Coordinates of C-alpha atoms in Angstrom, one line a residue:
X559 CA 123.2 97.4 139.1
X560 CA 120.7 94.5 138.4
X561 CA 118.8 92.2 140.8
X562 CA 117.0 89.2 139.3
X563 CA 114.1 87.6 141.3
X564 CA 112.5 84.8 139.4
X565 CA 110.9 86.7 136.3
X566 CA 111.1 90.1 137.6
X567 CA 113.7 92.2 137.0
X568 CA 114.9 95.1 139.2
X569 CA 117.3 97.9 138.2
X570 CA 119.0 100.6 140.3
X571 CA 120.7 103.5 138.5
X572 CA 121.9 107.0 139.4
X573 CA 120.0 108.6 136.4
X574 CA 117.3 107.4 134.2
X575 CA 116.5 109.3 131.1
X576 CA 113.1 108.6 129.3
X577 CA 113.2 109.1 125.9
X578 CA 115.9 108.3 123.2
X579 CA 115.8 111.1 120.7
X580 CA 119.0 113.2 120.2
X581 CA 118.5 115.1 123.4
X582 CA 117.9 112.2 125.7
X583 CA 120.8 109.9 124.1
X584 CA 123.6 112.8 123.9
X585 CA 122.5 113.6 127.7
X586 CA 123.1 109.8 128.5
X587 CA 126.6 109.8 127.2
X588 CA 127.4 112.7 129.0
X589 CA 126.3 111.6 132.5
X590 CA 127.8 108.1 131.6
X591 CA 131.3 110.3 130.8
X592 CA 130.7 111.8 134.5
X593 CA 130.9 108.5 136.0
X594 CA 127.1 108.0 136.7
X595 CA 125.4 104.6 135.9
X596 CA 122.6 105.6 133.3
X597 CA 119.6 103.9 131.9
X598 CA 118.0 105.1 128.6
X599 CA 114.7 103.9 128.1
X600 CA 112.5 104.0 125.1
X601 CA 108.9 103.3 124.4
X602 CA 109.5 102.6 120.6
X603 CA 112.4 101.3 118.2
X604 CA 114.7 102.8 116.3
X605 CA 115.0 104.2 113.5
X606 CA 112.0 106.0 113.5
X607 CA 110.9 109.4 112.1
X608 CA 110.4 112.2 114.2
X609 CA 109.9 116.3 113.3
X610 CA 112.2 118.5 114.3
X611 CA 115.3 118.6 111.7
X612 CA 117.2 121.8 111.0
X613 CA 120.2 123.0 113.0
X614 CA 121.6 126.4 113.2
X615 CA 125.4 128.0 113.6
X616 CA 124.2 128.2 117.3
X617 CA 123.3 124.6 117.3
X618 CA 126.3 123.0 116.0
X619 CA 128.3 125.6 118.2
X620 CA 126.7 123.8 121.1
X621 CA 126.9 120.7 120.0
X622 CA 130.9 121.2 119.1
X623 CA 131.4 122.4 122.7
X624 CA 129.4 119.6 124.5
X625 CA 131.0 116.7 122.4
X626 CA 134.4 118.1 123.1
X627 CA 134.0 118.9 126.8
X628 CA 132.8 115.4 127.5
X629 CA 135.2 113.5 125.2
X630 CA 132.5 112.4 122.5
X631 CA 134.5 112.1 119.1
X632 CA 132.3 109.9 117.4
X633 CA 129.6 112.6 117.7
X634 CA 131.6 115.5 117.1
X635 CA 131.8 115.7 113.3
X636 CA 128.4 115.9 112.9
X637 CA 128.5 119.7 113.8
X638 CA 129.3 120.6 110.5
X639 CA 128.6 119.1 107.0
X640 CA 132.2 118.8 106.0
X641 CA 133.3 116.7 109.0
X642 CA 129.9 115.2 109.0
X643 CA 130.6 113.6 104.9
X644 CA 133.9 112.9 106.1
X645 CA 132.9 110.8 109.2
X646 CA 129.6 109.8 108.6
X647 CA 128.9 109.9 105.3
X648 CA 126.3 106.9 105.5
X649 CA 124.0 109.3 107.8
X650 CA 121.4 111.2 105.8
X651 CA 121.5 114.9 106.6
X652 CA 121.0 117.7 104.4
X653 CA 123.1 120.8 103.5
X654 CA 121.8 124.1 105.3
X655 CA 123.8 127.4 104.1
X656 CA 121.3 129.5 105.4
X657 CA 117.6 130.8 105.9
X658 CA 115.4 131.5 103.1
X659 CA 112.2 133.3 103.3
X660 CA 109.5 134.0 100.8
X661 CA 106.7 136.1 101.1
X662 CA 103.0 134.8 99.1
X663 CA 99.7 136.2 99.4
X664 CA 97.6 133.2 99.4
X665 CA 94.3 135.1 98.0
X666 CA 96.3 137.0 95.0
X667 CA 99.5 134.9 94.0
X668 CA 101.9 136.7 92.1
X669 CA 105.5 136.2 90.6
X670 CA 108.1 137.7 93.1
X671 CA 108.7 141.3 92.0
X672 CA 112.6 141.9 91.1
X673 CA 113.5 144.2 93.9
X674 CA 113.8 141.3 96.3
X675 CA 111.2 143.0 98.7
X676 CA 109.3 139.5 98.9
X677 CA 112.4 137.6 99.8
X678 CA 115.0 137.4 102.7
X679 CA 118.3 135.3 102.4
X680 CA 120.3 135.1 105.5
X681 CA 123.8 132.9 105.0
X682 CA 124.9 131.2 108.0
X683 CA 128.4 129.9 106.2
X684 CA 130.5 130.8 103.4
X685 CA 131.0 127.5 101.8
X686 CA 129.7 123.9 102.1
X687 CA 132.9 122.8 104.3
X688 CA 131.8 124.7 107.7
X689 CA 128.0 124.6 106.6
X690 CA 125.0 123.6 109.0
X691 CA 122.7 120.7 108.4
X692 CA 119.4 119.2 108.5
X693 CA 119.4 116.1 110.6
X694 CA 117.3 113.2 109.3
X695 CA 116.5 112.2 112.4
X696 CA 116.0 108.4 111.7
X697 CA 119.4 108.1 111.3
X698 CA 120.9 110.8 113.3
X699 CA 118.8 109.6 116.2
X700 CA 120.0 106.1 115.7
X701 CA 123.6 106.8 115.8
X702 CA 123.5 108.8 118.9
X703 CA 121.4 105.5 120.5
X704 CA 124.1 103.0 119.2
X705 CA 127.0 105.0 120.4
X706 CA 125.4 105.4 123.9
X707 CA 125.2 101.8 124.2
X708 CA 128.8 101.4 122.6
X709 CA 129.9 103.5 125.6
X710 CA 128.2 101.7 128.3
X711 CA 124.7 103.1 128.7
X712 CA 122.2 100.4 129.6
X713 CA 119.3 100.8 126.8
X714 CA 116.0 99.5 127.0
X715 CA 113.8 99.7 123.9
X716 CA 109.9 98.8 123.5
X717 CA 109.5 100.1 127.2
X718 CA 106.3 100.8 128.6
X719 CA 106.3 102.9 132.1
X720 CA 103.1 101.9 133.8
X721 CA 103.7 103.4 137.1
X722 CA 106.0 106.4 138.4
X723 CA 106.6 106.7 142.6
X724 CA 108.8 109.4 144.0
X725 CA 110.3 108.3 147.1
X726 CA 112.6 110.3 149.4
X727 CA 115.6 108.6 148.2
X728 CA 114.7 107.7 144.8
X729 CA 112.1 107.8 142.0
X730 CA 110.7 104.4 141.2
X731 CA 108.9 103.1 138.1
X732 CA 107.3 100.0 137.1
X733 CA 107.7 98.8 133.2
X734 CA 107.2 96.2 131.0
X735 CA 109.3 95.1 128.2
X736 CA 108.5 92.2 126.1
X737 CA 105.7 91.5 128.3
X738 CA 108.2 91.0 131.0
X739 CA 107.8 93.6 134.4
X740 CA 110.7 95.4 135.4
X741 CA 111.2 97.8 138.1
X742 CA 113.6 100.6 137.5
X743 CA 114.7 102.9 140.5
X744 CA 116.8 106.3 139.9
X745 CA 118.2 109.2 142.1
X746 CA 117.2 111.5 139.4
X747 CA 114.7 111.0 136.3
X748 CA 115.3 113.0 133.2
X749 CA 112.4 113.2 130.7
X750 CA 113.2 113.6 126.9
X751 CA 110.2 112.3 125.7
X752 CA 108.8 115.6 124.2
X753 CA 105.9 117.9 124.3
X754 CA 103.1 116.4 126.6
X755 CA 105.5 113.5 127.4
X756 CA 106.1 110.8 129.9
X757 CA 106.0 113.1 132.9
X758 CA 103.4 115.5 131.6
X759 CA 100.9 112.4 132.1
X760 CA 102.2 110.6 134.9
X761 CA 102.6 113.5 137.2
X762 CA 99.6 115.4 135.7
X763 CA 101.8 118.3 135.2
X764 CA 99.5 120.4 133.4
X765 CA 100.1 123.3 131.0
X766 CA 100.2 127.0 131.0
X767 CA 99.6 129.3 127.8
X768 CA 102.6 130.9 125.9
X769 CA 101.7 134.8 126.3
X770 CA 100.7 136.6 123.0
X771 CA 101.4 133.2 121.1
X772 CA 98.2 132.4 118.9
X773 CA 96.7 128.9 119.0
X774 CA 98.6 126.9 116.0
X775 CA 98.3 123.6 114.5
X776 CA 100.7 121.9 112.0
X777 CA 100.6 119.2 109.4
X778 CA 103.7 117.7 107.8
X779 CA 105.3 114.6 106.3
X780 CA 108.3 113.4 104.1
X781 CA 108.3 113.3 99.9
X782 CA 110.5 111.7 97.6
X783 CA 110.4 113.4 94.1
X784 CA 110.3 117.1 95.2
X785 CA 111.8 119.6 92.6
X786 CA 114.1 122.6 93.3
X787 CA 112.9 126.2 93.7
X788 CA 113.2 127.9 90.2
X789 CA 116.6 129.7 90.2
X790 CA 116.5 133.3 90.4
X791 CA 118.1 135.3 87.6
X792 CA 120.5 137.1 90.1
X793 CA 123.3 135.1 91.9
X794 CA 122.4 134.8 95.5
X795 CA 124.7 134.6 98.7
X796 CA 124.1 130.4 98.7
X797 CA 122.0 128.1 96.6
X798 CA 118.5 128.8 98.0
X799 CA 117.3 125.2 98.4
X800 CA 120.4 124.6 100.7
X801 CA 118.8 126.1 103.6
X802 CA 115.7 126.0 105.8
X803 CA 113.4 127.4 103.4
X804 CA 110.4 129.3 105.0
X805 CA 107.1 130.4 102.7
X806 CA 105.4 133.1 104.8
X807 CA 101.9 134.1 104.4
X808 CA 99.3 135.7 106.6
X809 CA 98.4 133.2 109.6
X810 CA 101.2 130.9 108.7
X811 CA 104.2 129.3 107.0
X812 CA 105.4 126.3 105.4
X813 CA 108.9 124.9 105.7
X814 CA 110.9 122.9 103.1
X815 CA 114.1 121.0 104.2
X816 CA 115.6 118.7 101.7
X817 CA 118.1 115.7 102.6
X818 CA 120.9 114.0 100.7
X819 CA 119.0 111.0 100.4
X820 CA 116.3 112.2 98.2
X821 CA 113.7 112.9 101.2
X822 CA 112.4 116.4 101.4
X823 CA 110.5 117.2 104.8
X824 CA 107.6 119.7 104.1
X825 CA 105.0 120.9 106.5
X826 CA 103.0 124.0 107.5
X827 CA 102.3 125.4 110.8
X828 CA 99.1 128.0 110.8
X829 CA 97.1 129.7 113.6
X830 CA 93.5 127.9 114.2
X831 CA 91.8 130.3 112.0
X832 CA 93.9 129.6 109.1
X833 CA 94.1 125.8 109.9
X834 CA 90.6 126.0 109.8
X835 CA 89.9 127.3 106.9
X836 CA 92.3 124.8 105.0
X837 CA 91.0 122.0 107.0
X838 CA 94.3 120.9 108.2
X839 CA 92.9 118.0 110.1
X840 CA 92.3 116.2 106.4
X841 CA 96.1 115.7 105.7
X842 CA 96.8 115.1 102.0
X843 CA 93.9 116.6 100.6
X844 CA 94.6 120.0 102.7
X845 CA 98.0 119.9 101.5
X846 CA 96.9 119.9 97.8
X847 CA 94.3 122.8 98.5
X848 CA 97.4 124.7 100.1
X849 CA 99.8 124.2 97.0
X850 CA 97.2 125.7 94.8
X851 CA 97.7 129.2 96.6
X852 CA 101.4 128.8 95.9
X853 CA 102.4 128.4 92.5
X854 CA 106.2 128.0 93.4
X855 CA 105.3 125.0 95.7
X856 CA 102.8 123.6 93.4
X857 CA 105.7 123.3 90.8
X858 CA 108.4 122.2 93.1
X859 CA 106.0 119.3 94.5
X860 CA 104.2 118.5 91.6
X861 CA 106.2 114.8 91.3
X862 CA 106.5 114.6 94.8
X863 CA 104.7 111.7 96.8
X864 CA 104.6 111.2 100.7
X865 CA 106.7 108.5 102.1
X866 CA 104.2 108.1 105.1
X867 CA 101.0 109.4 106.1
X868 CA 100.5 113.2 106.7
X869 CA 100.5 114.3 110.5
X870 CA 98.2 116.5 112.0
X871 CA 99.1 118.1 115.0
X872 CA 95.9 119.8 116.4
X873 CA 97.9 121.9 119.2
X874 CA 101.5 122.9 118.5
X875 CA 102.5 125.3 121.1
X876 CA 103.2 123.9 124.5
X877 CA 104.4 125.3 128.1
X878 CA 104.7 122.7 130.8
X879 CA 103.4 124.2 134.3
X880 CA 106.2 122.4 135.9
X881 CA 109.9 121.7 134.8
X882 CA 111.6 120.1 137.7
X883 CA 110.7 118.2 140.9
X884 CA 112.8 116.7 144.0
X885 CA 113.9 114.0 141.6
X886 CA 113.0 114.8 138.3
X887 CA 113.7 117.1 135.4
X888 CA 112.2 117.8 131.9
X889 CA 114.5 118.9 129.1
X890 CA 113.5 121.7 127.4
X891 CA 112.1 120.0 124.4
X892 CA 109.7 118.4 126.9
X893 CA 109.3 121.4 129.1
X894 CA 107.5 123.3 126.0
X895 CA 107.5 124.2 122.4
X896 CA 106.9 127.4 120.7
X897 CA 107.2 126.8 117.0
X898 CA 109.3 125.5 114.4
X899 CA 110.0 128.8 112.9
X900 CA 113.8 130.0 113.1
X901 CA 114.6 126.4 114.4
X902 CA 115.1 127.3 118.0
X903 CA 114.2 124.0 119.5
X904 CA 117.7 122.7 118.9
X905 CA 119.6 125.1 120.7
X906 CA 117.3 125.4 123.7
X907 CA 117.5 121.5 124.3
X908 CA 121.3 121.7 123.9
X909 CA 121.3 124.6 126.1
X910 CA 119.3 122.6 128.8
X911 CA 121.6 119.9 128.2
X912 CA 124.6 121.9 129.0
X913 CA 122.9 123.1 132.1
X914 CA 122.1 119.8 133.3
X915 CA 125.3 118.2 132.5
X916 CA 127.2 120.9 134.8
X917 CA 124.8 120.0 137.7
X918 CA 125.3 116.2 137.3
X919 CA 129.1 117.3 137.3
X920 CA 128.4 118.2 140.8
X921 CA 126.6 115.1 142.0
X922 CA 129.4 112.6 142.1
X923 CA 128.4 110.3 145.0
X924 CA 124.9 109.4 146.6
X925 CA 124.8 112.1 149.3
X926 CA 125.0 114.6 146.5
X927 CA 121.9 113.6 144.7
X928 CA 120.3 114.1 148.3
X929 CA 121.9 117.6 148.8
X930 CA 119.8 120.8 149.5
X931 CA 122.2 122.4 146.6
X932 CA 121.0 119.9 143.9
X933 CA 117.4 121.1 144.8
X934 CA 118.2 124.6 144.4
X935 CA 120.4 123.8 141.1
X936 CA 117.1 122.3 139.7
X937 CA 115.1 125.1 140.4
X938 CA 117.6 127.3 138.7
X939 CA 117.5 125.2 135.7
X940 CA 113.5 125.4 135.6
X941 CA 113.6 129.2 135.8
X942 CA 116.3 129.6 133.2
X943 CA 114.8 126.9 131.0
X944 CA 111.3 128.9 131.2
X945 CA 113.0 132.0 130.7
X946 CA 114.6 131.1 127.6
X947 CA 111.5 129.7 126.3
X948 CA 109.6 132.8 127.0
X949 CA 112.4 134.9 125.0
X950 CA 111.5 132.6 121.9
X951 CA 108.2 132.8 122.5
X952 CA 108.0 136.6 122.5
X953 CA 109.8 136.8 119.3
X954 CA 107.7 134.3 117.3
X955 CA 104.1 135.6 118.6
X956 CA 105.8 139.0 117.1
X957 CA 106.6 137.3 113.8
X958 CA 103.2 136.1 113.5
X959 CA 101.3 139.1 114.2
X960 CA 103.1 140.3 111.2
X961 CA 103.3 137.8 108.7
X962 CA 100.8 139.6 106.4
X963 CA 103.4 142.5 106.6
X964 CA 107.1 141.2 104.9
X965 CA 109.4 144.3 105.6
X966 CA 108.2 144.2 109.2
X967 CA 108.4 140.4 109.4
X968 CA 111.9 140.7 107.8
X969 CA 113.2 143.5 110.3
X970 CA 111.9 141.3 113.5
X971 CA 113.5 138.4 112.3
X972 CA 116.8 140.7 112.1
X973 CA 116.3 140.5 116.1
X974 CA 117.0 136.6 116.0
X975 CA 119.9 136.8 113.3
X976 CA 121.6 139.7 115.0
X977 CA 121.4 137.8 118.7
X978 CA 122.5 134.5 117.2
X979 CA 125.3 135.7 115.0
X980 CA 126.6 137.8 118.1
X981 CA 126.2 134.8 120.7
X982 CA 127.9 132.6 118.2
X983 CA 131.1 135.1 117.5
X984 CA 131.4 135.7 121.4
X985 CA 131.5 131.8 122.4
X986 CA 134.4 131.4 119.3
X987 CA 136.4 134.1 120.7
X988 CA 135.9 132.7 124.3
X989 CA 134.1 135.5 125.7
X990 CA 130.6 133.8 126.6
X991 CA 130.0 136.6 129.0
X992 CA 129.3 138.7 126.4
X993 CA 126.3 136.4 125.4
X994 CA 124.7 135.5 128.7
X995 CA 121.4 133.9 127.3
X996 CA 119.6 132.5 124.7
X997 CA 118.7 135.6 122.1
X998 CA 120.6 137.7 124.6
X999 CA 117.4 138.0 126.7
X1000 CA 119.1 139.1 129.8
X1001 CA 121.8 141.4 128.0
X1002 CA 121.4 144.7 129.8
X1003 CA 120.6 146.8 126.7
X1004 CA 119.6 144.7 123.9
X1005 CA 117.5 142.0 126.0
X1006 CA 114.9 145.0 127.3
X1007 CA 114.9 146.5 124.1
X1008 CA 114.1 143.4 122.2
X1009 CA 111.2 142.5 124.8
X1010 CA 109.9 146.2 124.2
X1011 CA 110.1 146.1 120.2
X1012 CA 108.1 142.4 120.3
X1013 CA 105.6 143.7 122.5
X1014 CA 105.2 146.8 120.2
X1015 CA 105.0 144.6 117.0
X1016 CA 101.8 143.0 118.3
X1017 CA 99.8 146.0 118.3
X1018 CA 100.8 147.7 114.9
X1019 CA 97.9 150.1 114.1
X1020 CA 99.3 152.0 111.1
X1021 CA 101.9 151.9 108.2
X1022 CA 103.6 154.6 110.1
X1023 CA 104.0 152.7 113.2
X1024 CA 105.3 149.6 111.3
X1025 CA 107.9 152.0 109.7
X1026 CA 108.9 153.4 113.0
X1027 CA 109.2 150.0 114.4
X1028 CA 111.7 148.9 111.9
X1029 CA 113.7 151.8 112.1
X1030 CA 114.0 151.2 116.1
X1031 CA 114.8 147.6 115.3
X1032 CA 117.7 148.9 113.3
X1033 CA 118.9 150.8 116.2
X1034 CA 118.4 148.3 118.9
X1035 CA 120.5 145.6 116.7
X1036 CA 123.2 148.1 116.1
X1037 CA 125.4 147.4 119.2
X1038 CA 125.4 143.5 118.4
X1039 CA 125.1 143.6 114.7
X1040 CA 128.3 141.9 113.6
X1041 CA 127.1 140.8 110.2
X1042 CA 125.6 144.3 108.4
X1043 CA 122.0 143.1 109.1
X1044 CA 119.5 145.6 108.0
X1045 CA 122.2 147.2 105.4
X1046 CA 119.7 148.6 102.7
X1047 CA 122.3 148.0 99.6
X1048 CA 122.2 144.2 100.6
X1049 CA 118.5 144.4 99.3
X1050 CA 117.4 141.5 101.8
X1051 CA 120.2 139.4 100.6
X1052 CA 122.7 138.9 103.5
X1053 CA 126.0 137.0 102.6
X1054 CA 128.7 135.8 105.3
X1055 CA 131.4 138.6 104.8
X1056 CA 134.6 138.4 106.7
X1057 CA 135.0 141.9 106.3
X1058 CA 131.7 142.8 108.3
X1059 CA 132.8 140.8 111.3
X1060 CA 136.3 142.3 111.1
X1061 CA 134.7 145.9 111.3
X1062 CA 132.4 144.8 114.0
X1063 CA 135.2 143.9 116.2
X1064 CA 135.2 146.7 118.7
X1065 CA 131.3 145.2 119.3
X1066 CA 133.1 142.3 120.7
X1067 CA 135.9 143.6 122.8
X1068 CA 138.1 142.5 120.1
X1069 CA 140.8 143.3 117.6
X1070 CA 140.9 143.0 114.0
X1071 CA 143.6 140.5 114.6
X1072 CA 141.5 138.5 117.0
X1073 CA 138.7 138.2 114.3
X1074 CA 141.2 137.0 111.6
X1075 CA 142.6 134.6 113.9
X1076 CA 138.9 133.2 114.5
X1077 CA 138.1 133.3 111.0
X1078 CA 141.1 130.8 110.3
X1079 CA 140.3 128.6 113.4
X1080 CA 136.9 128.2 112.1
X1081 CA 137.8 127.4 108.3
X1082 CA 136.7 130.5 106.8

């Protein structure tokens, strides 16, 4: 509803969403589909470049489920490489067939040994058509904003919120757009502006540390002219560049993501100690220093040119001290951030969108926004969001603590790959009850076991303790291992093999015939 009083505009909505990244735009479309009046507010304009670009099988499953459930047919093809290329070939993205890891010693660079002990390749799809993607966010986010507008969501870009006031019946904020004052009121405000975003500052929410996670920094940009990783003499389970490529070393790691428009995203996340040693705050000179320690990357980026200035983030991880209030909620992407490692941000955000959508689906009239049940649902949402974030934090903290020891790092990463592959398969079998939470942290057996293993990984003092931990990890994942992870004969290269899933059918309370039908539905 819009009221105009002279030059001042007052707008009233059921839902206001601040931030038009993919999460805010997607939720605005869902809220509109549920019958709510919605405004999407953006401080800047599109297209624009942001970090957070690599999807995963679980991410794409959640995107597919949300766009199907809430009738968003334009967005649904973005859940797979093949359908994306058919429906939106003009929207840049990258082909992601898996997760590629290489281990390096920055003090003593050496060629990779032929036994693959310094590599870990985990395939996510058997072929390109059903593969995952890297989202080129300048194109991806812009598409979602345009689609939200086409569905009827009010969109206000170049809008600066100057004052937020909470009332009993609404939350109200003063804003300016193109130097004109606007007053916006809504029954519920959802913050999708990212870590340390709008409400963090406007409401002085504060932050609290993520347990056991080292303080980290990041430096990144986009490049043109980056090359490929030198090919292996053996045939890997997928093209190693068609992946989220991770270069791991003591104290940090480098990501490399390649898009089909000639752009490569690359950056480093490092502990404060290593970031200080490398002087990450210097930007481009620091990047060049890093490359001299990793000959493979130095060769790959020998002709690469940054497309924009390097961005340095001095404090990477974040957890908000509050996630919801009476009339506001933070998306998981605004409630906290752990690390880009393992691409956990997208599934956490989409899980949060799913939870908020279910809450909004119950709030169908003005009275429901004032009901005690809504307050209870928001409190539950906050608790679940924080629990998911802490589960991711436990694992990533354990990984950082063992970046110097690649066999242990690789074994710990299997906790992630086992959990997400099991969860994806359970959902595709229409058995979501088997995978009740992110990384299965509430699973009755795997949840406690994973937590204990991650805590042990923080305090490894001897090679014997590390070896024992690796053996215990294999035992913990066995009941949910549907991809033959940890199989020594695979020598750290794990393809997608239908036989692995068929043999694991009992772990999913399924028959081999159920798995065969699943594979056919998924285009295997």
